[in-house]
């Protein structure tokens, strides 16, 4: 199953989700409607401390990803509204940008919980 995670900046939540999803065995990508310049430092540190591969992570525009390849598309909770993007769900996660590292940890924990629930729901 290929998962696509969409956000505004594609520097925190959607990057966490992409990397953790891949770590759990999904195909995954992420993108932003207005991507930032770089993946947030705390995002990379949290992933690396969990043994999650961060190679290749970079902010990407929604125009750079193959939306058609995605089986499920999730907004991370940032009010993303793309008329040509069929969202399956909005995860409603607060943006940790600029917050202390423990906020990123909590966000990663919640993303992991949701992804494990998706795995459990697969036939």
Coordinates of C-alpha atoms in Angstrom, one line a residue:
X1 CA 0.0 0.0 0.0
X2 CA 1.4 3.4 -1.0
X3 CA 0.6 6.2 1.4
X4 CA 0.9 9.9 0.6
X5 CA 1.1 12.5 3.5
X6 CA 0.3 16.1 2.6
X7 CA 1.0 19.2 4.6
X8 CA 1.7 22.8 4.0
X9 CA 5.5 23.1 4.6
X10 CA 6.5 19.4 4.3
X11 CA 9.2 19.9 7.0
X12 CA 7.8 18.2 10.1
X13 CA 4.7 16.0 10.4
X14 CA 4.5 14.7 6.8
X15 CA 8.2 14.0 6.8
X16 CA 7.8 12.0 10.1
X17 CA 4.9 10.1 8.6
X18 CA 6.7 9.3 5.3
X19 CA 9.8 8.0 7.1
X20 CA 8.0 6.0 9.8
X21 CA 5.6 4.5 7.3
X22 CA 8.5 3.3 5.2
X23 CA 10.2 1.9 8.3
X24 CA 7.0 -0.1 9.1
X25 CA 6.9 -1.5 5.5
X26 CA 4.6 0.8 3.6
X27 CA 5.5 2.5 0.4
X28 CA 5.3 6.2 1.3
X29 CA 5.8 9.7 0.1
X30 CA 5.1 13.2 1.4
X31 CA 4.6 16.7 -0.1
X32 CA 3.6 20.2 0.8
X33 CA 1.4 22.8 -0.8
X34 CA 4.1 25.4 0.0
X35 CA 7.2 23.4 0.9
X36 CA 9.9 24.8 3.2
X37 CA 13.6 25.0 2.5
X38 CA 14.7 22.0 4.6
X39 CA 13.4 19.2 6.9
X40 CA 13.3 20.4 10.5
X41 CA 16.3 19.4 12.6
X42 CA 14.2 17.9 15.4
X43 CA 12.3 15.8 12.8
X44 CA 15.6 14.3 11.6
X45 CA 16.9 13.8 15.1
X46 CA 13.8 12.1 16.3
X47 CA 13.8 9.7 13.4
X48 CA 17.5 8.9 13.7
X49 CA 17.1 8.2 17.4
X50 CA 14.4 5.7 16.6
X51 CA 16.6 4.0 14.0
X52 CA 14.4 5.3 11.1
X53 CA 16.2 5.9 7.8
X54 CA 16.2 9.7 6.9
X55 CA 18.1 9.4 3.6
X56 CA 16.3 11.1 0.8
X57 CA 14.0 13.2 3.0
X58 CA 13.5 16.7 1.6
X59 CA 10.6 19.1 1.3
X60 CA 8.7 18.4 -1.9
X61 CA 5.9 20.2 -3.7
X62 CA 2.7 18.3 -4.3
X63 CA 3.5 18.8 -8.0
X64 CA 6.6 16.6 -7.6
X65 CA 4.9 13.5 -6.3
X66 CA 2.8 11.0 -8.2
X67 CA -0.6 11.4 -6.6
X68 CA -2.1 8.7 -8.8
X69 CA 0.3 6.1 -7.3
X70 CA -1.1 6.7 -3.8
X71 CA -3.6 4.2 -2.4
X72 CA -4.4 6.5 0.5
X73 CA -3.8 10.2 1.0
X74 CA -3.7 11.8 4.4
X75 CA -3.6 15.5 5.4
X76 CA -1.6 16.0 8.6
X77 CA -4.0 18.5 10.1
X78 CA -2.9 21.8 8.5
X79 CA -6.1 22.8 6.6
X80 CA -4.7 21.6 3.3
X81 CA -7.3 22.1 0.6
X82 CA -6.4 20.9 -2.8
X83 CA -9.3 20.6 -5.2
X84 CA -7.6 17.9 -7.2
X85 CA -6.4 15.9 -4.2
X86 CA -8.8 13.2 -3.0
X87 CA -8.0 13.1 0.8
X88 CA -8.9 9.9 2.6
X89 CA -8.6 11.5 6.0
X90 CA -7.2 14.5 7.9
X91 CA -5.1 13.3 10.9
X92 CA -5.6 16.6 12.7
X93 CA -2.1 16.8 14.2
X94 CA -0.7 20.0 15.6
X95 CA 2.3 21.4 13.8
X96 CA 5.4 21.0 15.9
X97 CA 7.4 23.5 13.9
X98 CA 9.4 25.7 16.3
X99 CA 8.4 23.7 19.3
X100 CA 10.7 21.8 21.7
X101 CA 11.9 18.3 20.7
X102 CA 9.5 16.6 23.1
X103 CA 6.6 17.9 20.9
X104 CA 8.2 16.2 17.9
X105 CA 8.5 13.0 19.9
X106 CA 4.8 13.1 20.8
X107 CA 3.9 13.7 17.2
X108 CA 6.1 10.8 16.0
X109 CA 4.4 8.6 18.7
X110 CA 0.9 9.5 17.4
X111 CA 1.9 9.0 13.8
X112 CA 3.4 5.6 14.7
X113 CA 0.2 4.7 16.5
X114 CA -2.0 5.6 13.5
X115 CA 0.3 3.7 11.1
X116 CA 0.2 0.6 13.2
X117 CA -3.6 0.8 13.3
X118 CA -3.5 0.9 9.4
X119 CA -1.3 -2.2 9.4
X120 CA -3.6 -4.0 11.8
X121 CA -6.6 -3.2 9.6
X122 CA -5.0 -4.7 6.4
X123 CA -6.3 -8.0 5.3

